[in-house]
Structure formats: C-alpha cells, structure tokens
CSV table of C-alpha atoms in Angstrom, one decimal:
chain,number,residue,atom,x,y,z
A,1,GLY,CA,59.2,66.2,64.0
A,2,GLU,CA,62.2,65.7,62.3
A,3,ASN,CA,65.1,68.8,62.1
A,4,VAL,CA,67.6,68.4,59.6
A,5,GLU,CA,71.2,70.6,60.1
A,6,GLN,CA,73.3,70.6,56.5
A,7,HIS,CA,77.3,71.9,56.2
A,8,PRO,CA,78.1,73.2,55.2
A,9,SER,CA,76.1,76.3,53.6
A,10,THR,CA,79.1,77.4,51.0
A,11,LEU,CA,82.1,75.1,49.5
A,12,SER,CA,85.1,75.1,46.7
A,13,VAL,CA,86.7,73.0,45.7
A,14,GLN,CA,89.3,73.0,42.2
A,15,GLU,CA,87.6,70.7,39.6
A,16,GLY,CA,89.5,66.9,40.2
A,17,ASP,CA,89.1,67.4,44.2
A,18,SER,CA,86.7,65.7,46.1
A,19,ALA,CA,83.6,67.7,48.0
A,20,VAL,CA,82.3,66.4,51.3
A,21,ILE,CA,78.7,67.6,51.9
A,22,LYS,CA,77.1,66.9,55.0
A,23,CYS,CA,74.2,66.4,57.4
A,24,THR,CA,72.6,65.4,60.9
A,25,TYR,CA,69.2,64.6,61.8
A,26,SER,CA,67.3,64.2,65.0
A,27,ASP,CA,64.1,62.3,64.6
A,28,SER,CA,66.0,58.3,65.1
A,29,ALA,CA,63.1,56.8,63.2
A,30,SER,CA,64.3,58.3,60.2
A,31,ASN,CA,64.6,55.9,57.7
A,32,TYR,CA,65.6,57.1,53.8
A,33,PHE,CA,67.6,59.5,53.3
A,34,PRO,CA,67.8,61.4,49.9
A,35,TRP,CA,70.4,64.0,48.1
A,36,TYR,CA,68.7,67.3,45.9
A,37,LYS,CA,70.9,68.6,42.8
A,38,GLN,CA,69.8,71.4,42.0
A,39,GLU,CA,72.1,73.7,38.8
A,40,LEU,CA,70.9,77.7,39.1
A,41,GLY,CA,67.8,78.5,37.2
A,42,LYS,CA,67.2,74.5,37.6
A,43,ARG,CA,64.5,72.5,39.4
A,44,PRO,CA,65.8,70.1,42.5
A,45,GLN,CA,66.6,66.1,41.6
A,46,LEU,CA,67.6,63.4,43.4
A,47,ILE,CA,71.1,62.5,42.4
A,48,ILE,CA,71.6,59.6,45.3
A,49,ASP,CA,69.6,58.5,48.8
A,50,ILE,CA,70.3,55.8,51.1
A,51,ARG,CA,68.2,54.0,53.4
A,52,SER,CA,68.4,53.1,56.9
A,53,ASN,CA,69.4,49.3,56.5
A,54,VAL,CA,73.3,50.6,54.3
A,55,GLY,CA,75.4,51.7,55.5
A,56,GLU,CA,77.2,53.0,52.1
A,57,LYS,CA,76.0,53.4,48.4
A,58,LYS,CA,77.7,54.6,45.0
A,59,ASP,CA,77.1,55.5,42.2
A,60,GLN,CA,80.2,56.4,39.6
A,61,ARG,CA,81.8,60.1,41.2
A,62,ILE,CA,79.5,60.0,44.1
A,63,ALA,CA,78.7,58.3,47.5
A,64,VAL,CA,76.3,58.8,50.1
A,65,THR,CA,77.5,57.4,54.0
A,66,LEU,CA,75.4,56.8,56.4
A,67,ASN,CA,75.7,56.6,60.2
A,68,LYS,CA,72.7,55.8,61.6
A,69,THR,CA,74.1,55.8,65.7
A,70,ALA,CA,75.7,59.6,65.8
A,71,LYS,CA,72.6,60.3,63.4
A,72,HIS,CA,74.6,62.1,60.1
A,73,PHE,CA,75.0,61.2,56.4
A,74,SER,CA,77.3,62.7,54.2
A,75,LEU,CA,78.0,63.3,50.6
A,76,HIS,CA,80.8,62.8,48.9
A,77,ILE,CA,82.1,63.5,45.0
A,78,THR,CA,85.6,62.6,43.5
A,79,GLU,CA,87.1,63.5,40.8
A,80,THR,CA,85.3,67.1,40.7
A,81,GLN,CA,84.5,68.6,37.0
A,82,PRO,CA,82.9,72.4,36.9
A,83,GLU,CA,79.5,70.4,35.8
A,84,ASP,CA,79.2,69.0,39.5
A,85,SER,CA,78.6,73.5,40.7
A,86,ALA,CA,75.0,73.2,42.0
A,87,VAL,CA,73.2,73.3,45.5
A,88,TYR,CA,73.1,70.1,46.7
A,89,PHE,CA,70.2,69.5,49.0
A,90,CYS,CA,70.0,67.0,52.1
A,91,ALA,CA,66.9,65.2,53.2
A,92,GLY,CA,65.5,63.0,56.1
A,93,TYR,CA,62.0,61.0,55.8
A,94,SER,CA,60.1,60.9,58.7
A,95,GLY,CA,57.8,57.5,58.7
A,96,SER,CA,56.1,59.8,62.0
A,97,ALA,CA,55.4,62.3,60.2
A,98,ARG,CA,55.5,60.8,56.8
A,99,GLN,CA,57.5,63.7,54.9
A,100,LEU,CA,60.9,64.5,54.3
A,101,THR,CA,62.8,67.4,55.7
A,102,PHE,CA,65.1,68.9,54.4
A,103,GLY,CA,68.5,70.7,54.8
A,104,SER,CA,69.5,74.2,54.2
A,105,GLY,CA,71.1,73.3,51.5
A,106,THR,CA,75.1,74.1,50.1
A,107,GLN,CA,76.0,75.7,47.0
A,108,LEU,CA,78.7,73.5,45.2
A,109,THR,CA,81.8,75.6,43.5
A,110,VAL,CA,83.9,73.9,41.7
A,111,LEU,CA,87.1,76.1,40.6
A,112,PRO,CA,88.9,75.3,37.3
B,1,ASP,CA,59.3,60.8,31.7
B,2,VAL,CA,57.0,62.3,34.7
B,3,LYS,CA,56.1,65.9,33.6
B,4,VAL,CA,55.5,68.2,36.4
B,5,THR,CA,53.9,71.4,35.1
B,6,GLN,CA,53.3,74.5,37.4
B,7,SER,CA,51.1,77.7,35.7
B,8,SER,CA,53.1,80.0,35.9
B,9,ARG,CA,57.8,81.0,35.9
B,10,TYR,CA,57.0,84.3,37.2
B,11,LEU,CA,54.2,85.9,39.2
B,12,VAL,CA,53.1,89.0,41.0
B,13,LYS,CA,50.9,90.0,43.0
B,14,ARG,CA,49.0,92.9,45.8
B,15,THR,CA,49.0,92.5,49.9
B,16,GLY,CA,45.8,91.5,50.5
B,17,GLU,CA,44.9,89.0,46.9
B,18,LYS,CA,44.2,85.7,46.9
B,19,VAL,CA,47.4,83.7,44.7
B,20,PHE,CA,45.9,80.5,43.3
B,21,LEU,CA,49.2,78.5,42.2
B,22,GLU,CA,48.2,75.4,39.8
B,23,CYS,CA,50.1,72.3,39.7
B,24,VAL,CA,49.7,69.3,37.7
B,25,GLN,CA,51.0,65.6,37.3
B,26,ASP,CA,51.0,63.0,34.6
B,27,MET,CA,52.1,60.5,35.6
B,28,ASP,CA,49.0,58.7,37.6
B,29,HIS,CA,51.0,59.2,41.0
B,30,GLU,CA,49.5,59.3,44.9
B,31,ASN,CA,51.6,61.9,46.6
B,32,MET,CA,52.1,65.7,46.2
B,33,PHE,CA,53.6,68.5,47.6
B,34,TRP,CA,54.0,72.0,48.0
B,35,TYR,CA,57.5,73.2,49.8
B,36,ARG,CA,58.8,77.0,49.1
B,37,GLN,CA,62.3,77.7,48.4
B,38,ASP,CA,63.9,80.5,50.5
B,39,PRO,CA,68.2,81.1,49.9
B,40,GLY,CA,69.8,79.5,53.4
B,41,LEU,CA,66.1,77.8,54.2
B,42,GLY,CA,66.1,75.3,52.2
B,43,LEU,CA,63.0,73.4,50.7
B,44,ARG,CA,60.1,73.8,53.7
B,45,LEU,CA,57.3,71.7,53.4
B,46,ILE,CA,53.7,73.9,52.7
B,47,TYR,CA,51.1,70.8,53.1
B,48,PHE,CA,51.0,67.7,50.9
B,49,SER,CA,48.4,65.1,49.7
B,50,TYR,CA,48.2,61.5,49.6
B,51,ASP,CA,45.2,60.9,47.8
B,52,VAL,CA,42.4,63.3,45.9
B,53,LYS,CA,40.6,65.7,48.6
B,54,MET,CA,42.7,64.6,51.1
B,55,LYS,CA,45.5,67.2,53.1
B,56,GLU,CA,47.9,67.5,56.1
B,57,LYS,CA,50.2,69.9,56.5
B,58,GLY,CA,53.9,70.0,56.5
B,59,ASP,CA,56.1,72.5,58.7
B,60,ILE,CA,54.4,76.2,57.6
B,61,PRO,CA,51.0,75.9,56.9
B,62,GLU,CA,50.3,79.4,57.3
B,63,GLY,CA,48.6,81.6,55.6
B,64,TYR,CA,48.5,78.6,52.5
B,65,SER,CA,45.8,76.3,52.2
B,66,VAL,CA,45.9,73.9,49.4
B,67,SER,CA,43.2,72.1,47.4
B,68,ARG,CA,43.0,68.5,45.7
B,69,GLU,CA,39.5,68.3,43.9
B,70,LYS,CA,41.7,65.7,40.7
B,71,LYS,CA,44.6,62.9,41.6
B,72,GLU,CA,46.3,64.9,39.0
B,73,ARG,CA,46.0,68.0,40.1
B,74,PHE,CA,47.2,69.8,43.4
B,75,SER,CA,46.4,73.9,44.1
B,76,LEU,CA,48.0,76.1,46.6
B,77,ILE,CA,46.4,79.2,47.4
B,78,LEU,CA,46.9,82.7,49.5
B,79,GLU,CA,44.5,83.6,51.2
B,80,SER,CA,45.2,86.7,51.9
B,81,ALA,CA,49.0,87.5,50.1
B,82,SER,CA,51.3,89.3,52.3
B,83,THR,CA,54.9,90.5,51.4
B,84,ASN,CA,56.7,87.2,53.8
B,85,GLN,CA,55.2,85.3,51.0
B,86,THR,CA,57.9,86.7,48.6
B,87,SER,CA,58.9,83.6,47.8
B,88,MET,CA,59.7,80.6,45.0
B,89,TYR,CA,57.4,77.9,45.1
B,90,LEU,CA,58.5,74.3,44.3
B,91,CYS,CA,55.7,71.2,43.3
B,92,ALA,CA,56.7,68.3,43.3
B,93,SER,CA,54.9,64.5,43.3
B,94,SER,CA,56.0,60.9,44.0
B,95,PHE,CA,54.6,57.5,43.2
B,96,SER,CA,53.3,56.3,46.7
B,97,ALA,CA,55.1,57.7,49.6
B,98,ALA,CA,57.6,60.4,50.4
B,99,ASN,CA,60.5,58.3,51.4
B,100,GLU,CA,60.1,57.3,46.9
B,101,LYS,CA,62.1,59.6,44.0
B,102,LEU,CA,60.3,63.2,44.4
B,103,PHE,CA,59.9,64.8,40.8
B,104,PHE,CA,59.7,68.4,40.7
B,105,GLY,CA,58.0,71.4,39.3
B,106,SER,CA,60.2,74.1,38.1
B,107,GLY,CA,58.7,76.0,40.4
B,108,THR,CA,56.9,79.4,40.7
B,109,GLN,CA,58.6,82.8,41.3
B,110,LEU,CA,55.9,84.2,43.6
B,111,SER,CA,57.0,88.2,44.0
B,112,VAL,CA,54.3,90.3,46.5
B,113,LEU,CA,54.0,94.2,46.4
C-alpha cells in the first residue's frame, strides 16, 4: 500500500517568516495530495489539495508543489502568523487501495 | 456546513469490555471512515465504507470491526478492548470518494484501563 513520510516533525519559525513542510510518497499511481490543519483540540480541516495533473497550487499565503518524478510534495506558508500554529498533515490517495494515507504530522509553532 | 457527529468526546472503559463508537453525518455522504490518531503516528485508517452494509479494511483493522446499517451512521466496535487501543478516534465522511475533501468529527478520546 501507500506509504507517506512527512518531515520535519516539529518546526518553529518567527512570525513573518516562511515555513516549508515536505512529504514523500511511495505509490506512483497516487493522484491526489491534500493537506490538513489541526489546531489544538480541534478536528482536522482541509486547507489545500493538489491533483497529479498539476505541479503547483496557491491559495493566498499557502501553496503546495508536487514533483511526480521524485514522488514528493511540499506545503509552503508565507508570512506566517500566530494563528498558523497547528499540526499539519499531508496525505496521498492511492486509487488502487481507494484510501487516503496520512503522514505523521508536523507541529508548526509561529513565534511572535 | 457538513456536520459529522461523534457520540462521545471522552470515554473510559475497562480491558475486555465491548466498546461502541458511533458516528453520524448529516449530508448524505457516500463514504465514511474511521481513523485513530496517536502522537508521532499521524492518522491511521482502521476501516472505511463506500456504501450501506459495505466495509473495507484499512491499514490497522486488527481488533476492530464496523457496522454501517444506515447511510448516515458508521459505528466502530472494539470487541474486547485492550490498553493498546487507548487513542483518539476520528470519524470522517466524504461525498463520493476518498480523493475528495474529508469532513472530520471532533473525535473520541478513548482510555482503556
């Protein structure tokens, strides 16, 4: 089945700086890669996703890039703010297994 | 907004007890999922269902079973709870496939003593 690895497990940045979280996947047939944000004590929520026919997608301060050849994708957050502090999960969808596999999560802390 | 409701926020059970975790969604979603969340391990899929009375194993189904008798309700069953099943359990649903936005419930923190 699909295996998704996520790095780093923790990340601290100064407010206003950029943050980058990276994920790799194993199943070359995977075609959908969402990112979920989970604030403390709350449920995970989708913040951005990308499909395999696209190399990059942006939504305001958030962007995701996908490199299918290398089988990795990344989340970029620019101009970080304290409210960006949360756990971020990447995931990959394997069509053969029909399931979404999550990475282990990154605790992002934005320091004021 | 889609609402995914889990019946309990916190649950404490004894080793060997049979435990039922209930999840209800109100948006007529085809797909429902049960994940468990453990620190450093992310979200791991236990079971999922693409239709009523249909179920498929995820990555860690051992020790669990599920029931989907109605479209809106997906139950996770721990036949004989063990301490290593102490975890946060998250239910999720999506409209037509797992490669679409998942809507999560608020989770059930289960402690098995």
